[in-house]
mmCIF file of N, CA and C in Angstrom:
data_model
loop_
_atom_site.group_PDB
_atom_site.id
_atom_site.type_symbol
_atom_site.label_atom_id
_atom_site.label_comp_id
_atom_site.label_asym_id
_atom_site.label_seq_id
_atom_site.Cartn_x
_atom_site.Cartn_y
_atom_site.Cartn_z
ATOM 1 N N MET A 1 94.132 135.359 90.345
ATOM 2 C CA MET A 1 93.278 134.207 90.497
ATOM 3 C C MET A 1 93.199 133.412 89.189
ATOM 4 N N ILE A 2 93.130 134.110 88.081
ATOM 5 C CA ILE A 2 93.025 133.433 86.789
ATOM 6 C C ILE A 2 94.329 132.698 86.470
ATOM 7 N N LYS A 3 95.465 133.281 86.874
ATOM 8 C CA LYS A 3 96.745 132.610 86.634
ATOM 9 C C LYS A 3 96.812 131.304 87.412
ATOM 10 N N GLY A 4 96.324 131.315 88.639
ATOM 11 C CA GLY A 4 96.304 130.092 89.449
ATOM 12 C C GLY A 4 95.412 129.030 88.845
ATOM 13 N N LEU A 5 94.258 129.459 88.336
ATOM 14 C CA LEU A 5 93.336 128.524 87.706
ATOM 15 C C LEU A 5 93.944 127.931 86.435
ATOM 16 N N LEU A 6 94.586 128.754 85.651
ATOM 17 C CA LEU A 6 95.245 128.265 84.431
ATOM 18 C C LEU A 6 96.389 127.309 84.785
ATOM 19 N N ALA A 7 97.112 127.616 85.849
ATOM 20 C CA ALA A 7 98.193 126.730 86.274
ATOM 21 C C ALA A 7 97.629 125.376 86.703
ATOM 22 N N ALA A 8 96.526 125.387 87.445
ATOM 23 C CA ALA A 8 95.906 124.130 87.893
ATOM 24 C C ALA A 8 95.420 123.315 86.694
ATOM 25 N N VAL A 9 94.809 123.970 85.734
ATOM 26 C CA VAL A 9 94.335 123.278 84.535
ATOM 27 C C VAL A 9 95.521 122.705 83.768
ATOM 28 N N GLY A 10 96.608 123.460 83.688
ATOM 29 C CA GLY A 10 97.802 122.976 83.001
ATOM 30 C C GLY A 10 98.404 121.753 83.685
ATOM 31 N N VAL A 11 98.438 121.767 85.006
ATOM 32 C CA VAL A 11 98.986 120.627 85.745
ATOM 33 C C VAL A 11 98.124 119.391 85.529
ATOM 34 N N VAL A 12 96.814 119.566 85.563
ATOM 35 C CA VAL A 12 95.911 118.434 85.335
ATOM 36 C C VAL A 12 96.107 117.882 83.923
ATOM 37 N N PHE A 13 96.206 118.760 82.933
ATOM 38 C CA PHE A 13 96.402 118.334 81.548
ATOM 39 C C PHE A 13 97.697 117.549 81.388
ATOM 40 N N VAL A 14 98.777 118.070 81.956
ATOM 41 C CA VAL A 14 100.071 117.386 81.867
ATOM 42 C C VAL A 14 99.992 116.032 82.565
ATOM 43 N N GLY A 15 99.314 115.974 83.707
ATOM 44 C CA GLY A 15 99.158 114.708 84.424
ATOM 45 C C GLY A 15 98.406 113.676 83.611
ATOM 46 N N VAL A 16 97.336 114.100 82.959
ATOM 47 C CA VAL A 16 96.548 113.176 82.140
ATOM 48 C C VAL A 16 97.370 112.682 80.954
ATOM 49 N N VAL A 17 98.087 113.569 80.310
ATOM 50 C CA VAL A 17 98.913 113.176 79.171
ATOM 51 C C VAL A 17 100.004 112.206 79.627
ATOM 52 N N ALA A 18 100.644 112.496 80.748
ATOM 53 C CA ALA A 18 101.687 111.604 81.263
ATOM 54 C C ALA A 18 101.097 110.242 81.610
ATOM 55 N N TYR A 19 99.926 110.220 82.216
ATOM 56 C CA TYR A 19 99.260 108.959 82.554
ATOM 57 C C TYR A 19 98.991 108.135 81.299
ATOM 58 N N LYS A 20 98.488 108.786 80.263
ATOM 59 C CA LYS A 20 98.187 108.072 79.012
ATOM 60 C C LYS A 20 99.462 107.521 78.363
ATOM 61 N N ILE A 21 100.535 108.280 78.415
ATOM 62 C CA ILE A 21 101.792 107.810 77.831
ATOM 63 C C ILE A 21 102.312 106.601 78.601
ATOM 64 N N ILE A 22 102.300 106.701 79.930
ATOM 65 C CA ILE A 22 102.780 105.577 80.748
ATOM 66 C C ILE A 22 101.881 104.367 80.563
ATOM 67 N N GLU A 23 100.577 104.606 80.482
ATOM 68 C CA GLU A 23 99.622 103.509 80.286
ATOM 69 C C GLU A 23 99.908 102.772 78.972
ATOM 70 N N LYS A 24 100.264 103.514 77.963
ATOM 71 C CA LYS A 24 100.524 102.904 76.656
ATOM 72 C C LYS A 24 101.884 102.203 76.618
ATOM 73 N N LYS A 25 102.909 102.812 77.215
ATOM 74 C CA LYS A 25 104.273 102.272 77.127
ATOM 75 C C LYS A 25 104.550 101.170 78.151
ATOM 76 N N ASN A 26 103.989 101.294 79.365
ATOM 77 C CA ASN A 26 104.327 100.349 80.427
ATOM 78 C C ASN A 26 103.134 100.150 81.365
ATOM 79 N N PRO A 27 102.117 99.413 80.931
ATOM 80 C CA PRO A 27 100.921 99.245 81.771
ATOM 81 C C PRO A 27 101.188 98.465 83.055
ATOM 82 N N ALA A 28 102.212 97.624 83.063
ATOM 83 C CA ALA A 28 102.524 96.859 84.272
ATOM 84 C C ALA A 28 102.961 97.782 85.405
ATOM 85 N N MET A 29 103.630 98.866 85.063
ATOM 86 C CA MET A 29 104.075 99.811 86.083
ATOM 87 C C MET A 29 102.876 100.440 86.797
ATOM 88 N N LEU A 30 101.851 100.795 86.036
ATOM 89 C CA LEU A 30 100.660 101.389 86.644
ATOM 90 C C LEU A 30 99.956 100.406 87.564
ATOM 91 N N LYS A 31 99.910 99.137 87.167
ATOM 92 C CA LYS A 31 99.290 98.121 88.020
ATOM 93 C C LYS A 31 100.066 97.993 89.334
ATOM 94 N N GLY A 32 101.394 98.049 89.241
ATOM 95 C CA GLY A 32 102.226 97.973 90.435
ATOM 96 C C GLY A 32 102.009 99.159 91.355
ATOM 97 N N ILE A 33 101.888 100.338 90.769
ATOM 98 C CA ILE A 33 101.651 101.546 91.560
ATOM 99 C C ILE A 33 100.288 101.483 92.232
ATOM 100 N N LYS A 34 99.280 101.064 91.486
ATOM 101 C CA LYS A 34 97.935 100.961 92.067
ATOM 102 C C LYS A 34 97.911 99.942 93.203
ATOM 103 N N LYS A 35 98.616 98.832 93.032
ATOM 104 C CA LYS A 35 98.674 97.811 94.088
ATOM 105 C C LYS A 35 99.370 98.367 95.328
ATOM 106 N N SER A 36 100.447 99.111 95.129
ATOM 107 C CA SER A 36 101.170 99.701 96.256
ATOM 108 C C SER A 36 100.293 100.686 97.021
ATOM 109 N N ILE A 37 99.529 101.478 96.293
ATOM 110 C CA ILE A 37 98.638 102.441 96.936
ATOM 111 C C ILE A 37 97.541 101.716 97.711
ATOM 112 N N ASP A 38 96.987 100.652 97.127
ATOM 113 C CA ASP A 38 95.966 99.874 97.817
ATOM 114 C C ASP A 38 96.520 99.238 99.088
ATOM 115 N N ASP A 39 97.742 98.693 98.997
ATOM 116 C CA ASP A 39 98.368 98.074 100.162
ATOM 117 C C ASP A 39 98.618 99.108 101.259
ATOM 118 N N ALA A 40 99.084 100.286 100.866
ATOM 119 C CA ALA A 40 99.340 101.343 101.840
ATOM 120 C C ALA A 40 98.040 101.780 102.512
ATOM 121 N N GLY A 41 96.972 101.861 101.735
ATOM 122 C CA GLY A 41 95.670 102.220 102.298
ATOM 123 C C GLY A 41 95.181 101.186 103.284
ATOM 124 N N SER A 42 95.366 99.923 102.975
ATOM 125 C CA SER A 42 94.957 98.847 103.881
ATOM 126 C C SER A 42 95.757 98.899 105.175
ATOM 127 N N GLN A 43 97.059 99.116 105.051
ATOM 128 C CA GLN A 43 97.900 99.190 106.245
ATOM 129 C C GLN A 43 97.541 100.406 107.092
ATOM 130 N N MET A 44 97.267 101.529 106.456
ATOM 131 C CA MET A 44 96.905 102.734 107.192
ATOM 132 C C MET A 44 95.578 102.537 107.903
ATOM 133 N N SER A 45 94.646 101.874 107.259
ATOM 134 C CA SER A 45 93.359 101.593 107.874
ATOM 135 C C SER A 45 93.534 100.718 109.118
ATOM 136 N N ALA A 46 94.404 99.728 109.032
ATOM 137 C CA ALA A 46 94.663 98.854 110.180
ATOM 138 C C ALA A 46 95.304 99.640 111.325
ATOM 139 N N VAL A 47 96.217 100.535 111.008
ATOM 140 C CA VAL A 47 96.864 101.348 112.036
ATOM 141 C C VAL A 47 95.846 102.260 112.713
ATOM 142 N N ILE A 48 94.975 102.862 111.935
ATOM 143 C CA ILE A 48 93.954 103.748 112.497
ATOM 144 C C ILE A 48 92.985 102.960 113.381
ATOM 145 N N ASP A 49 92.592 101.778 112.933
ATOM 146 C CA ASP A 49 91.702 100.938 113.745
ATOM 147 C C ASP A 49 92.362 100.553 115.068
ATOM 148 N N ASP A 50 93.648 100.196 115.019
ATOM 149 C CA ASP A 50 94.368 99.853 116.246
ATOM 150 C C ASP A 50 94.474 101.048 117.187
ATOM 151 N N ALA A 51 94.751 102.218 116.639
ATOM 152 C CA ALA A 51 94.853 103.421 117.464
ATOM 153 C C ALA A 51 93.504 103.756 118.097
ATOM 154 N N LYS A 52 92.443 103.614 117.328
ATOM 155 C CA LYS A 52 91.104 103.899 117.852
ATOM 156 C C LYS A 52 90.755 102.933 118.979
ATOM 157 N N GLU A 53 91.074 101.661 118.776
ATOM 158 C CA GLU A 53 90.799 100.657 119.804
ATOM 159 C C GLU A 53 91.601 100.946 121.077
ATOM 160 N N SER A 54 92.871 101.303 120.926
ATOM 161 C CA SER A 54 93.706 101.631 122.084
ATOM 162 C C SER A 54 93.173 102.852 122.810
ATOM 163 N N PHE A 55 92.717 103.844 122.067
ATOM 164 C CA PHE A 55 92.154 105.034 122.675
ATOM 165 C C PHE A 55 90.916 104.699 123.491
ATOM 166 N N TYR A 56 90.036 103.903 122.914
ATOM 167 C CA TYR A 56 88.822 103.519 123.635
ATOM 168 C C TYR A 56 89.138 102.712 124.881
ATOM 169 N N GLU A 57 90.114 101.824 124.790
ATOM 170 C CA GLU A 57 90.500 101.038 125.972
ATOM 171 C C GLU A 57 91.060 101.932 127.061
ATOM 172 N N GLY A 58 91.908 102.885 126.678
ATOM 173 C CA GLY A 58 92.479 103.815 127.646
ATOM 174 C C GLY A 58 91.430 104.750 128.212
ATOM 175 N N TYR A 59 90.489 105.185 127.393
ATOM 176 C CA TYR A 59 89.438 106.094 127.835
ATOM 177 C C TYR A 59 88.485 105.380 128.806
ATOM 178 N N ALA A 60 88.223 104.113 128.543
ATOM 179 C CA ALA A 60 87.325 103.359 129.414
ATOM 180 C C ALA A 60 87.949 103.157 130.787
ATOM 181 N N GLN A 61 89.283 103.033 130.861
ATOM 182 C CA GLN A 61 89.951 102.826 132.137
ATOM 183 C C GLN A 61 90.175 104.140 132.890
ATOM 184 N N GLY A 62 90.263 105.235 132.130
ATOM 185 C CA GLY A 62 90.609 106.520 132.741
ATOM 186 C C GLY A 62 89.429 107.199 133.251
#
């Protein structure tokens, strides 16, 4: 259990260090990644809303 916890802490540390390096060397890349994630979230939300609406329409008829 302790090895797993140490591994998780190590991964988080490496991730933070990598983020800081990328932020310093190429901040435009991070902005692009954040925008892509936001766009994907918006599209996924729209898909889920459409699926929910279709389900309700089908359930109301069935």
